[in-house]
Amino acid sequence: MCIERCKHGFGDQSRGVTLRLSSTAKSIEICKCLCENGKQSIRDVAHRTGFSKSSVHRHKQAMERRDIYPESWFWETAEGRNWLMRLVVATIYTFGFTRGVGAETMREYCVRLHLEEHVGCSPNALRGVMQRLEQLIVETAKTWETEASANGEVRDIIGAVEETFLEYMMLVLMDLHSGSILLEEVAEDRTYKTWKALVDNRLDTLKCGVRYLVSDRAKALIQLAEKGFGCLSIPDFFHLVHDLVKSYSLSIGRRLTQAQKALEKAEAVLEKAHRRHPEGGDDALAISEVEVCRQEVGRWERVLSTYRHHLLSLSLAMHPFDSDESTAQSAHQVESRLQAEVMAIEVFVHEHELPARPDAMKKVDKQLPVLAALVDFWWQGVQDDLEPMGLSPVWRQWACELLLPLVYWEYQVGHTRCARRRARRQEALEALRIACDQHAITQQLAPQILEEWKGWATEQVKAFQRTSSAVEGRNGYLSGMHHNQRGLPKERYPVWTMVHNFDCRASDGTTPAARFFSRSFPDLFETVLAEMGELPRPRRRTCEVG
């Protein structure tokens, strides 16, 4: 019996714990009384706890009825109930909200943990807990946002604006500097008027402005930046490269696949000829065909490699520093390099007789000058930030030619998945690290001051945002969640937004909201867990008599 186990080993576990539901509180008090005083009559337990004898009798019967498994005794204690609350809420929070697991699957999980006698595990009961958790998450996060906006210093955002199409169309605004989602709103249309009203309302609440916006070239989004906020509208470099990739990569891949299949067919013919004529007298034609096919495969493999090299060079050109020498680049230099690579791709396409895509290339050419303008805009921001410091030319040179490129390539290496790009950037980083360490200013600075300078450089580096790929990644996550749960109500979207902002942690442990408001917040899960109240009780089923 669970009562006997409590009596022999858990004398003081539930002291000082008060639960909200009177029925659960009574059960715990009775269990504590039995643990502390051993075997006793119902009258004695009622006297010590202050409950009626009938109430003590019912609760003792219920405890005995729940004593099915070896671990059942633990859930009768205060510590057990608290841990049970954490287990159920963590299951719903982690699997239900962030992984898209359905209530039926979570019910099966809880039943296999032998929890069905101690907490309501039906899908409807778990959905009720989810609704309560949703409400607490949204209310808590909004409270934190309001307090942080009123008390904190919020800088201008570097925004990425995008439309996401799931069951409903959503308009998304993300601050690329911090990764915080500022707007994720279901809307009927995506016109400039709708965008402006939603973004204005959100930015007024957060008390922040816009430094520049990164977007695809949708007219409403360009108008939102240039007319609505009077800032730069930067083309999304991710979309620009994607336009090139979808224009030619499929054609190249198809030609390579066809060549590989032809080679496999020719090799099969040659092998069949060898089996018919082991002496090899009539294999010359088959051998010649295999050699021709191998050359064709090799040719298209080289074409694919060359095409990827052009895309790599295009990506390496779009930086404020030259990837080879780490020297500062101007917008004119960046534009020239981008145009040279695009022209090289056009010549490459013509040489290999790939299908022409004039509309796509015209769209790319049109975006290059506006995209390159980001470099001069970024450098102007760096100079404006250094101006109040009154630095000498030597210090400015150290900050702009050594410290900034060093921190910039460190940041890029940490965010680059492509092995070839990472290797190129790592080479530039190592050369800069040696030069910076040997510089007289670096050697004379105290470690604390040097770290402050690196912090300044990191903030400047994060202000250079050329893509909205973070939004695309978010869209992919939402698409998977939407697919897993076969569509979700509108009420669920704000929950995902708040969980992303306040509980999505980077490698340094910070959340997007902490980076955006420049302050720390309590742990979201622990906060809502403390406010959850009681779990639903299991349904009491009528047993057969006989």
XYZ file of C-alpha atoms in Angstrom:
546
model
C 0.000 0.000 0.000
C 1.195 3.538 -0.723
C 0.165 4.581 2.820
C 2.446 1.973 4.323
C 5.356 3.074 2.123
C 4.821 6.714 3.150
C 4.679 5.652 6.795
C 8.073 3.991 6.681
C 10.157 6.375 4.607
C 8.851 9.890 3.994
C 8.400 11.704 7.237
C 8.987 15.384 6.286
C 8.793 15.533 2.517
C 5.619 17.559 2.160
C 6.091 20.209 4.875
C 5.323 23.766 3.867
C 3.524 22.869 0.623
C 0.038 24.216 -0.012
C -1.827 23.315 -3.183
C -4.783 25.245 -4.537
C -7.363 22.531 -5.063
C -8.902 21.584 -1.743
C -9.277 17.938 -2.706
C -5.605 17.584 -3.642
C -4.533 19.607 -0.618
C -6.519 17.327 1.677
C -4.996 14.234 0.112
C -1.474 15.571 0.645
C -2.190 16.599 4.231
C -3.563 13.164 5.007
C -0.534 11.508 3.402
C 1.784 13.755 5.430
C -0.057 12.921 8.620
C 0.299 9.194 7.961
C 3.991 9.606 7.144
C 4.705 11.549 10.325
C 2.616 9.561 12.784
C 2.503 6.034 11.412
C -0.527 3.779 11.544
C -3.514 5.465 13.122
C -7.283 5.407 13.048
C -9.443 7.562 10.815
C -10.559 9.445 13.949
C -6.937 10.249 14.853
C -6.101 11.407 11.321
C -9.223 13.570 11.268
C -8.278 15.079 14.622
C -4.703 15.899 13.548
C -5.635 17.307 10.133
C -8.858 19.074 11.082
C -10.815 17.269 8.355
C -14.017 15.350 8.846
C -13.850 11.597 9.359
C -15.852 10.960 6.199
C -13.450 13.102 4.195
C -10.407 11.269 5.598
C -12.065 7.937 4.881
C -12.812 8.868 1.239
C -9.297 10.124 0.642
C -7.692 7.034 2.169
C -9.816 4.848 -0.063
C -8.850 6.918 -3.100
C -5.154 6.646 -2.213
C -5.448 2.876 -1.904
C -7.320 2.729 -5.205
C -4.511 4.692 -6.921
C -1.813 2.430 -5.473
C -1.404 0.317 -8.607
C 2.263 0.649 -9.551
C 5.433 0.595 -7.438
C 5.966 4.332 -7.917
C 2.354 5.321 -7.173
C 3.184 6.315 -3.595
C 5.410 9.171 -4.804
C 2.552 11.037 -6.498
C 0.713 11.228 -3.134
C 3.429 13.424 -1.608
C 3.743 17.179 -2.098
C 7.057 16.730 -3.916
C 5.486 14.114 -6.133
C 2.570 16.363 -7.061
C 4.940 19.218 -7.866
C 7.093 16.980 -10.040
C 3.984 15.577 -11.723
C 2.923 19.126 -12.564
C 6.368 19.817 -14.045
C 6.315 16.570 -16.037
C 2.911 17.168 -17.643
C 3.463 20.849 -18.373
C 6.946 20.200 -19.766
C 5.528 17.494 -22.023
C 2.880 19.831 -23.423
C 5.261 22.795 -23.660
C 8.087 20.903 -25.353
C 6.251 18.411 -27.519
C 2.882 20.103 -28.011
C 3.999 23.683 -28.631
C 7.497 23.445 -30.058
C 7.314 20.062 -31.865
C 3.735 19.875 -33.064
C 2.828 16.622 -31.272
C -0.910 16.029 -30.974
C -2.923 15.532 -27.783
C -3.656 11.880 -28.630
C 0.052 11.068 -28.826
C 0.766 12.918 -25.574
C -2.055 10.988 -23.917
C -0.424 7.731 -24.969
C 2.893 8.980 -23.575
C 1.326 9.851 -20.196
C -0.473 6.498 -19.982
C 2.777 4.639 -20.587
C 4.268 6.588 -17.681
C 1.458 5.214 -15.448
C -0.019 8.664 -14.808
C -3.639 7.953 -15.733
C -4.723 7.396 -12.092
C -3.179 10.665 -10.859
C -3.913 13.213 -13.575
C -6.407 13.597 -16.385
C -4.683 12.218 -19.486
C -7.506 12.274 -22.001
C -6.931 14.374 -25.146
C -9.582 16.855 -24.037
C -7.995 17.216 -20.602
C -4.576 17.810 -22.145
C -6.037 20.339 -24.576
C -7.481 22.174 -21.596
C -4.013 22.350 -20.046
C -2.640 23.572 -23.387
C -5.217 26.371 -23.519
C -4.348 27.469 -19.998
C -0.642 27.346 -20.877
C -1.233 29.357 -24.059
C -3.000 32.058 -22.095
C -0.223 32.267 -19.501
C 2.550 32.399 -22.119
C 0.952 35.255 -24.047
C 0.019 37.239 -20.931
C 3.451 36.805 -19.342
C 5.351 37.731 -22.494
C 3.199 40.803 -23.135
C 3.758 41.960 -19.563
C 7.520 41.599 -19.953
C 7.460 43.442 -23.270
C 5.479 46.327 -21.774
C 7.836 46.660 -18.818
C 10.949 46.435 -20.999
C 9.630 48.995 -23.499
C 8.824 51.433 -20.688
C 12.113 51.040 -18.801
C 14.667 49.953 -21.382
C 16.529 51.698 -24.160
C 15.443 50.244 -27.516
C 17.501 51.035 -30.633
C 16.292 51.282 -34.196
C 15.631 47.909 -35.758
C 17.061 46.333 -38.900
C 13.895 44.774 -40.179
C 13.136 41.850 -42.439
C 9.606 41.877 -43.830
C 7.997 38.869 -45.476
C 4.645 37.217 -46.108
C 4.139 33.657 -44.890
C 1.421 31.510 -46.450
C 0.108 28.667 -44.283
C -3.557 28.054 -43.522
C -3.760 31.827 -43.218
C -1.550 34.514 -44.691
C 0.677 36.106 -42.061
C 2.710 39.303 -42.268
C 6.065 38.913 -40.537
C 8.489 41.561 -39.271
C 11.724 40.380 -37.677
C 14.589 42.381 -36.226
C 17.619 40.806 -37.904
C 20.042 42.242 -35.351
C 18.511 40.355 -32.434
C 16.405 37.699 -34.184
C 13.297 38.900 -32.355
C 9.957 38.540 -34.131
C 8.190 41.860 -33.733
C 5.142 41.077 -35.835
C 3.556 37.794 -36.882
C 0.006 38.762 -37.700
C -2.718 37.049 -39.699
C -3.979 39.461 -42.377
C -6.523 39.491 -45.182
C -4.252 41.259 -47.674
C -0.618 42.395 -48.036
C -1.080 45.902 -49.360
C 1.038 48.858 -48.253
C -1.856 50.220 -46.192
C -2.198 46.990 -44.206
C 1.551 46.679 -43.698
C 1.888 50.277 -42.548
C -0.958 50.081 -40.042
C 0.279 46.856 -38.443
C 3.965 47.825 -38.321
C 3.247 51.345 -37.025
C 1.126 49.969 -34.214
C 3.813 47.475 -33.237
C 6.710 49.922 -33.382
C 4.762 52.500 -31.375
C 4.221 49.877 -28.693
C 7.923 49.013 -28.605
C 9.002 52.677 -28.937
C 11.557 52.029 -31.673
C 12.274 53.154 -35.225
C 13.584 51.507 -38.388
C 17.168 51.764 -39.614
C 16.588 49.909 -42.882
C 14.410 47.099 -44.215
C 15.500 43.936 -46.035
C 12.875 42.342 -48.266
C 12.136 40.799 -51.598
C 11.224 43.379 -54.223
C 7.493 43.388 -53.572
C 6.207 46.897 -54.333
C 4.317 47.210 -51.048
C 7.471 46.386 -49.073
C 9.630 48.849 -51.014
C 6.981 51.492 -50.436
C 6.837 50.594 -46.739
C 10.550 51.358 -46.371
C 10.967 54.362 -48.645
C 7.635 56.116 -48.112
C 6.437 54.714 -44.818
C 9.678 55.014 -42.806
C 11.960 57.045 -45.054
C 14.745 54.458 -44.861
C 16.687 52.228 -47.221
C 14.939 49.273 -48.818
C 17.641 46.642 -49.296
C 17.065 43.750 -51.713
C 17.308 40.368 -50.064
C 20.605 38.814 -51.181
C 19.187 35.376 -50.368
C 16.386 35.859 -52.907
C 18.794 37.282 -55.483
C 21.028 34.210 -55.350
C 17.949 31.976 -55.316
C 16.770 33.582 -58.567
C 20.074 32.585 -60.167
C 19.999 29.087 -58.698
C 16.470 28.268 -59.822
C 17.244 29.678 -63.296
C 20.181 27.413 -64.151
C 20.921 24.786 -61.507
C 18.034 22.551 -62.579
C 19.172 22.636 -66.212
C 22.754 21.790 -65.268
C 21.630 19.056 -62.901
C 19.354 17.565 -65.541
C 22.189 17.463 -68.106
C 24.513 15.827 -65.578
C 21.878 13.240 -64.652
C 21.251 12.421 -68.302
C 24.987 12.002 -68.895
C 25.312 9.698 -65.869
C 22.396 7.552 -67.035
C 23.922 7.317 -70.529
C 27.216 6.226 -68.974
C 25.478 3.548 -66.901
C 23.690 2.274 -70.017
C 26.928 2.209 -72.047
C 28.769 0.351 -69.267
C 25.938 -2.191 -69.119
C 26.219 -2.735 -72.889
C 29.991 -3.165 -72.573
C 29.608 -5.685 -69.749
C 27.067 -7.637 -71.789
C 29.461 -7.658 -74.744
C 32.249 -8.987 -72.493
C 30.008 -11.850 -71.379
C 29.177 -12.770 -74.995
C 32.734 -12.476 -76.278
C 35.231 -12.966 -73.458
C 38.117 -12.666 -75.921
C 37.026 -9.022 -76.553
C 37.172 -9.074 -80.327
C 33.987 -6.993 -80.941
C 34.154 -4.597 -77.981
C 35.814 -1.618 -79.664
C 32.541 0.197 -80.403
C 31.178 -0.359 -76.881
C 34.464 0.777 -75.301
C 34.431 3.897 -77.455
C 30.845 4.655 -76.401
C 31.745 4.293 -72.713
C 34.686 6.668 -73.116
C 32.508 9.266 -74.845
C 29.928 9.033 -72.048
C 32.609 9.377 -69.366
C 33.910 12.505 -71.025
C 30.380 13.927 -71.133
C 29.881 13.198 -67.435
C 33.221 14.830 -66.649
C 32.272 17.858 -68.703
C 28.999 18.466 -66.876
C 30.634 17.874 -63.510
C 33.111 20.633 -64.386
C 30.232 22.835 -65.551
C 28.458 22.328 -62.218
C 31.662 23.041 -60.298
C 32.249 26.232 -62.298
C 28.682 27.367 -61.743
C 28.986 26.846 -57.997
C 32.263 28.751 -58.022
C 30.498 31.738 -59.618
C 27.818 31.621 -56.917
C 30.521 31.419 -54.243
C 32.348 34.416 -55.707
C 29.076 36.337 -55.831
C 28.483 35.659 -52.139
C 32.051 36.590 -51.159
C 31.766 39.893 -53.005
C 28.815 41.134 -50.944
C 30.741 42.108 -47.789
C 32.115 45.386 -46.427
C 35.585 43.785 -46.499
C 37.446 42.097 -49.315
C 37.516 38.361 -48.626
C 41.145 37.982 -49.783
C 42.896 40.997 -48.265
C 40.272 42.056 -45.653
C 40.493 45.662 -46.837
C 37.463 47.947 -46.710
C 35.215 47.962 -49.763
C 33.015 50.760 -51.064
C 29.593 50.344 -52.632
C 31.115 51.045 -56.055
C 33.680 48.261 -55.616
C 31.061 45.804 -54.426
C 28.734 46.656 -57.284
C 31.553 46.207 -59.820
C 32.421 42.777 -58.414
C 28.786 41.693 -58.343
C 28.219 42.829 -61.925
C 31.388 41.056 -63.051
C 30.188 37.785 -61.557
C 26.703 38.134 -63.047
C 28.212 38.850 -66.471
C 30.489 35.826 -66.057
C 27.414 33.684 -65.360
C 25.730 35.008 -68.517
C 28.822 34.180 -70.609
C 29.028 30.778 -68.929
C 25.370 30.060 -69.761
C 25.893 31.039 -73.408
C 29.040 28.898 -73.756
C 27.317 25.753 -72.529
C 24.073 26.393 -74.396
C 21.893 26.458 -71.331
C 18.345 27.863 -71.593
C 18.405 31.661 -71.446
C 16.583 33.367 -68.586
C 16.578 37.048 -69.630
C 13.817 38.082 -67.214
C 15.611 36.590 -64.216
C 18.952 38.145 -65.209
C 17.307 41.535 -65.767
C 15.741 41.329 -62.305
C 19.122 40.477 -60.759
C 20.951 43.289 -62.613
C 18.386 45.810 -61.420
C 18.957 44.906 -57.758
C 22.778 45.105 -57.736
C 23.219 48.906 -57.276
C 20.640 49.056 -54.462
C 22.136 46.015 -52.784
C 25.675 47.418 -52.937
C 24.459 50.697 -51.400
C 24.176 48.850 -48.084
C 27.984 48.804 -47.813
C 28.351 52.601 -47.887
C 25.368 52.957 -45.560
C 26.999 50.584 -43.083
C 30.376 52.345 -43.236
C 28.651 55.678 -42.643
C 27.061 54.233 -39.504
C 30.479 53.081 -38.279
C 31.983 56.538 -38.839
C 29.048 58.242 -37.123
C 29.526 55.965 -34.126
C 33.279 56.709 -33.934
C 32.918 60.485 -34.370
C 31.929 61.331 -30.755
C 34.934 59.376 -29.438
C 37.421 61.869 -30.855
C 39.907 59.174 -31.894
C 43.241 59.939 -33.495
C 43.915 58.691 -37.058
C 46.014 55.825 -35.678
C 43.188 54.635 -33.427
C 40.640 54.951 -36.237
C 42.900 52.918 -38.490
C 43.239 50.218 -35.825
C 39.477 50.096 -35.221
C 38.440 50.109 -38.896
C 41.242 48.138 -40.556
C 42.060 45.523 -37.918
C 39.446 45.197 -35.174
C 36.320 45.448 -37.321
C 37.410 42.982 -40.038
C 38.691 40.604 -37.345
C 35.362 40.550 -35.506
C 33.463 40.510 -38.808
C 35.155 37.355 -40.110
C 34.887 35.701 -36.684
C 31.136 36.293 -36.843
C 30.920 35.049 -40.440
C 32.926 31.877 -39.730
C 30.581 31.036 -36.867
C 27.513 31.433 -39.120
C 28.802 29.726 -42.284
C 27.833 26.132 -43.028
C 29.432 25.865 -46.466
C 32.866 24.273 -46.022
C 34.402 26.174 -48.932
C 33.201 29.561 -47.727
C 34.226 28.781 -44.172
C 37.724 27.869 -45.334
C 38.106 31.142 -47.265
C 36.941 33.175 -44.324
C 39.060 31.226 -41.875
C 42.177 32.096 -43.868
C 41.330 35.800 -43.745
C 40.560 35.519 -40.031
C 43.890 33.914 -39.126
C 45.887 36.577 -40.975
C 43.924 39.339 -39.236
C 44.299 37.768 -35.808
C 48.098 37.724 -36.121
C 48.208 41.337 -37.351
C 45.841 42.557 -34.637
C 47.692 40.780 -31.808
C 50.996 42.298 -32.919
C 49.656 45.851 -33.194
C 50.908 48.317 -30.578
C 47.396 49.491 -29.587
C 46.215 45.918 -28.976
C 49.227 45.167 -26.810
C 48.830 48.282 -24.652
C 45.093 47.890 -24.019
C 43.943 46.296 -20.769
C 41.966 43.050 -21.293
C 38.754 44.633 -20.031
C 39.060 47.628 -22.376
C 39.871 45.328 -25.293
C 36.734 43.297 -24.587
C 34.678 46.494 -24.588
C 36.113 47.411 -27.986
C 35.275 43.937 -29.285
C 31.737 44.348 -27.954
C 31.446 47.619 -29.884
C 32.762 45.922 -33.016
C 30.305 43.047 -32.598
C 27.378 45.473 -32.465
C 28.624 47.131 -35.656
C 29.071 43.782 -37.391
C 25.543 42.672 -36.539
C 24.239 45.879 -38.130
C 25.286 44.568 -41.558
C 22.380 42.373 -42.620
C 22.137 41.445 -46.298
C 19.531 38.650 -46.183
C 16.248 37.751 -44.523
C 17.125 34.053 -44.427
C 16.246 33.997 -40.702
C 12.647 34.698 -41.683
C 12.783 31.927 -44.288
C 14.003 29.542 -41.606
C 11.135 30.618 -39.380
C 8.719 30.019 -42.253
C 10.074 26.509 -42.680
C 9.601 25.790 -38.982
C 6.026 27.065 -39.029
C 5.288 25.047 -42.153
C 6.433 21.855 -40.421
C 4.382 22.654 -37.312
C 1.345 23.408 -39.426
C 1.761 20.127 -41.314
C 2.253 18.066 -38.143
C -0.952 19.297 -36.563
C -2.928 19.537 -39.826
C -3.717 23.197 -39.394
C -3.928 25.259 -36.226
C -6.271 27.927 -34.858
C -5.269 31.565 -35.105
C -4.856 31.691 -31.344
C -1.831 29.401 -31.528
C 0.300 31.760 -33.654
C 0.941 34.360 -30.885
C 2.084 31.528 -28.624
C 4.717 30.432 -31.143
C 5.870 34.039 -31.488
C 6.289 34.504 -27.735
C 8.026 31.153 -27.295
C 10.460 32.110 -30.063
C 11.213 35.520 -28.547
C 11.502 34.508 -24.905
C 12.592 30.861 -24.961
C 14.623 30.296 -28.144
C 18.207 30.408 -26.907
C 21.401 31.030 -28.843
C 24.717 29.345 -28.059
C 25.491 32.047 -25.480
C 22.201 31.376 -23.672
C 20.505 34.640 -24.663
C 17.021 34.859 -26.145
C 15.912 37.156 -28.996
C 13.929 39.278 -26.526
C 16.944 39.645 -24.234
C 19.086 40.800 -27.162
C 16.387 43.153 -28.432
C 15.684 44.869 -25.107
C 19.299 44.559 -23.836
C 18.141 43.032 -20.565
C 17.532 39.603 -19.111
C 14.156 38.018 -18.473
C 13.081 35.208 -16.135
C 12.816 31.736 -17.585
C 9.513 31.600 -19.467
C 8.784 27.947 -18.718
C 9.481 28.259 -14.990
C 7.345 31.400 -14.788
C 4.260 29.902 -16.426
C 4.749 26.629 -14.548
C 4.462 28.494 -11.246
C 1.162 30.035 -12.393
C -0.492 26.931 -13.830
C -2.627 25.999 -10.835
C -3.842 22.420 -10.545
C -3.796 19.695 -13.163
C -7.102 18.133 -14.260
C -8.177 15.157 -12.167
C -8.553 11.732 -13.792
C -12.029 10.657 -14.786
C -13.636 8.256 -12.282
C -15.099 5.304 -14.196
C -17.814 3.052 -12.843
C -16.478 -0.460 -12.171
C -18.441 -3.590 -12.844
C -19.884 -5.290 -9.773
C -19.929 -9.030 -9.390
